[in-house]
Tab-separated table of C-alpha atoms in Angstrom:
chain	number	residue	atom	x	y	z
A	30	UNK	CA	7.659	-77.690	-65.648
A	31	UNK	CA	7.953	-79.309	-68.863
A	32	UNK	CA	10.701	-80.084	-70.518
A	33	UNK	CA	13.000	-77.093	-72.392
A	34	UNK	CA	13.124	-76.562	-75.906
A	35	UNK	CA	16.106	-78.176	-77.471
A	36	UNK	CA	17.864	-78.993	-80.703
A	37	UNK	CA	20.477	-81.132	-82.124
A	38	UNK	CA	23.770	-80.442	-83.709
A	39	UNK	CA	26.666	-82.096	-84.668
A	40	UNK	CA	30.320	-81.171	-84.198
A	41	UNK	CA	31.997	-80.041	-87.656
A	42	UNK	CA	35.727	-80.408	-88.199
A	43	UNK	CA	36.025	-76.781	-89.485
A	44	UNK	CA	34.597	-75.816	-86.356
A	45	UNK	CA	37.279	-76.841	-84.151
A	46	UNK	CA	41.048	-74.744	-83.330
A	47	UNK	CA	44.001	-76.279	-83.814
A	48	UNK	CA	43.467	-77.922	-80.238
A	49	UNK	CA	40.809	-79.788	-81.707
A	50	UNK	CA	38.373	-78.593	-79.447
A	51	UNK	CA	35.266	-76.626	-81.002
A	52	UNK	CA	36.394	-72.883	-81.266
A	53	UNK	CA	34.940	-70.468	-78.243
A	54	UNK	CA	32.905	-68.357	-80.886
A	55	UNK	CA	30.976	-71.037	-82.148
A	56	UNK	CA	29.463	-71.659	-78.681
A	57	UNK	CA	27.485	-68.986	-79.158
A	58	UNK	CA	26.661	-69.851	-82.879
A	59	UNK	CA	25.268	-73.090	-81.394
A	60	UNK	CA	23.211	-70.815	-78.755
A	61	UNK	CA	21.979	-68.847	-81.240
A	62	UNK	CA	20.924	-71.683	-83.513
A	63	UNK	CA	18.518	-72.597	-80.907
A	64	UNK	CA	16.817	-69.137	-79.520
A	65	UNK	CA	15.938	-68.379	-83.372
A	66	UNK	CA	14.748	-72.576	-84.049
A	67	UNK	CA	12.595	-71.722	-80.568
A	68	UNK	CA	11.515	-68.465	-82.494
A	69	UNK	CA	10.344	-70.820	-85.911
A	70	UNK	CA	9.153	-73.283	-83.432
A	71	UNK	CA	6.922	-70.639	-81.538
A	72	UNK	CA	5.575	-69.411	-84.938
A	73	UNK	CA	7.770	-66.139	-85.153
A	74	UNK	CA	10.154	-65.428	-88.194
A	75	UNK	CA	12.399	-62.665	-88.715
A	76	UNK	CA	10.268	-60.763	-91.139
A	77	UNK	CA	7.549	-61.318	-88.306
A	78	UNK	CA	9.700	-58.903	-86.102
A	79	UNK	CA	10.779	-56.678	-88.676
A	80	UNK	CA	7.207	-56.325	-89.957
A	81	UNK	CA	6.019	-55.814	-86.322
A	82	UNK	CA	8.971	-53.022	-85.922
A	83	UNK	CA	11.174	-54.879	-83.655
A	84	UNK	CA	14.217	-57.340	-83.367
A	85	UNK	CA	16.089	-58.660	-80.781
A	86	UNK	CA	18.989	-57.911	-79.287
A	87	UNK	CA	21.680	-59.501	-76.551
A	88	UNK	CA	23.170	-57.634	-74.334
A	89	UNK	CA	25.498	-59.868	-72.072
A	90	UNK	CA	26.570	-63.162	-72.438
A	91	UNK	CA	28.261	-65.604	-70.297
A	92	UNK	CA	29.913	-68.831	-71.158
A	93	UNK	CA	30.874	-71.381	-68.840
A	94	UNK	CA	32.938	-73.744	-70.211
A	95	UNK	CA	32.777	-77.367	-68.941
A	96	UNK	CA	33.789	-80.029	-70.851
A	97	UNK	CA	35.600	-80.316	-74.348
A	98	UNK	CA	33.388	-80.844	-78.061
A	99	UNK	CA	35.176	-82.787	-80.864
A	100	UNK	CA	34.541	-82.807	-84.570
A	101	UNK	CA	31.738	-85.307	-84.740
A	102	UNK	CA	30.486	-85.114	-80.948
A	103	UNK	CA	26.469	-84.549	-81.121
A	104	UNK	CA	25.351	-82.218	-78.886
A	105	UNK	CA	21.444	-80.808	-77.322
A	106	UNK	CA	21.284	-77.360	-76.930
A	107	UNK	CA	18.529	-76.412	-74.630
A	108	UNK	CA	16.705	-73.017	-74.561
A	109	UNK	CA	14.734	-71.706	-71.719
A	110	UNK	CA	13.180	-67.967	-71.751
A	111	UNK	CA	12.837	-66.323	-68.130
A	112	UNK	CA	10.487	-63.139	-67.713
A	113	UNK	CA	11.348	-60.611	-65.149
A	114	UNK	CA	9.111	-57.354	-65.853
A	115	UNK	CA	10.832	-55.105	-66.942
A	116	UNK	CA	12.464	-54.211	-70.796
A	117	UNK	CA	14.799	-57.530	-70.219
A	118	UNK	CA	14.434	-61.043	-70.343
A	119	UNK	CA	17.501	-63.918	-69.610
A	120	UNK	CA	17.766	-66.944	-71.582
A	121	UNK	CA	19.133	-69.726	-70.152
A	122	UNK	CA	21.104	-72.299	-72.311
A	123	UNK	CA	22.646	-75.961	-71.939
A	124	UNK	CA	24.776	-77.833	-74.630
A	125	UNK	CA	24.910	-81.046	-73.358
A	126	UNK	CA	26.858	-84.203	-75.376
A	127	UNK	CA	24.127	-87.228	-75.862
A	128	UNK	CA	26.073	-89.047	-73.323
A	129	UNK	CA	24.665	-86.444	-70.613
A	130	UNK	CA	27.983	-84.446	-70.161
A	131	UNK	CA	27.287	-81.141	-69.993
A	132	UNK	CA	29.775	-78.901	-72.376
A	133	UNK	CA	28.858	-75.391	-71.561
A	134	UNK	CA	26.094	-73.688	-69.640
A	135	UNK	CA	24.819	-69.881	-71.493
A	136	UNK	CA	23.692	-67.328	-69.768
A	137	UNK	CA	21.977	-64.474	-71.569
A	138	UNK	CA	20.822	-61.252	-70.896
A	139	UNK	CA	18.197	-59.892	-74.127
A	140	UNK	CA	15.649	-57.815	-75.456
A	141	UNK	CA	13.379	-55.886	-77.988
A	142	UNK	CA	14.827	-53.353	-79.767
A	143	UNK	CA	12.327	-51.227	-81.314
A	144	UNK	CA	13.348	-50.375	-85.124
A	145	UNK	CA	12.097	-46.572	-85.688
A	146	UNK	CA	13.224	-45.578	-81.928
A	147	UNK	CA	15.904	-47.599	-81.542
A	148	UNK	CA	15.255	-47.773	-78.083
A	149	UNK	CA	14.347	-50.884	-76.025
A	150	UNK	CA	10.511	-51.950	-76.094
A	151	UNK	CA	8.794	-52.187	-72.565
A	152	UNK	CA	7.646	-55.820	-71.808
A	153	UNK	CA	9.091	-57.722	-74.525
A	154	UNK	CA	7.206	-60.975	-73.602
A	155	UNK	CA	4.054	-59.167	-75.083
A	156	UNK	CA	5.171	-58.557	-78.171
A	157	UNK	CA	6.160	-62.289	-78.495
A	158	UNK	CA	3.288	-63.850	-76.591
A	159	UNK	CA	1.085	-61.772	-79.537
A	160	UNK	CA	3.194	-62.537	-82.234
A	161	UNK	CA	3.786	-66.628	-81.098
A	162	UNK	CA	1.641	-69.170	-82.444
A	163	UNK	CA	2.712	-71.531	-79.141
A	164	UNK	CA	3.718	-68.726	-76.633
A	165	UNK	CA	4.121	-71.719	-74.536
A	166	UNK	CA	7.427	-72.313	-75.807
A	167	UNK	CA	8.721	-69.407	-74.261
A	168	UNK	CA	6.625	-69.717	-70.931
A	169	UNK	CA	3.986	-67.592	-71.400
């Protein structure tokens, strides 16, 4: 298996609560940052989807929080798609601090949502794998 698509970010004072830790809600600003730099990275933009009548959508999330983030901490968040077969895919995500400590751990539950219909889209990883320039990205 090779190794899972990732990105960089740094900690932003702004970001944090009065705790000083980085605020719950931008956890999954952070995970988000990385499924749609995987997207750009895989050769799909947003007007890519929207052309193609589609766009995703989550439908469950799950946060496990592990370890604190501080303004200034720099952080890897990973992003790993997982087919099943049916309308639904998970996405699996890691924000790890460069010193290896893992922060949280993301658990996500997606899909296609298909524009007109507004109805999910069967098999979602076809629409990507023929939309991706490097389907690999996401597994395929």
């Amino acid at each position: 298996m090779s190794e899972p698509f990732s990105v960089r970010i740094t900690v932003r004072g702004y970001e944090t609560d009065v705790q000083g830790h980085l605020n719950q809600s931008v956890y999954i600003n952070y995970a988000e940052h990385a499924r749609w730099s995987l997207l750009r990275a895989a050769g799909i933009s947003q007007a890519g989807l929207a052309a193609r009548g589609v766009g995703p959508v989550a439908l469950e999330t799950t946060i496990r929080y592990r370890r604190e983030l501080l303004a200034g901490d720099e952080v890897d968040v990973t992003c790993v798609f997982e087919w099943g077969g049916g309308k639904t895919f998970r996405i699996e995500q890691t924000i790890t601090k460069t010193d290896g400590t893992v922060s949280a751990q993301l658990s996500a539950v997606g899909g296609l949502l298909d524009l007109k219909t507004r109805r999910m889209v069967a098999d979602p990883q076809d629409h990507f794998k023929e939309l991706a320039s490097d389907p690999g990205l996401f597994g395929l």
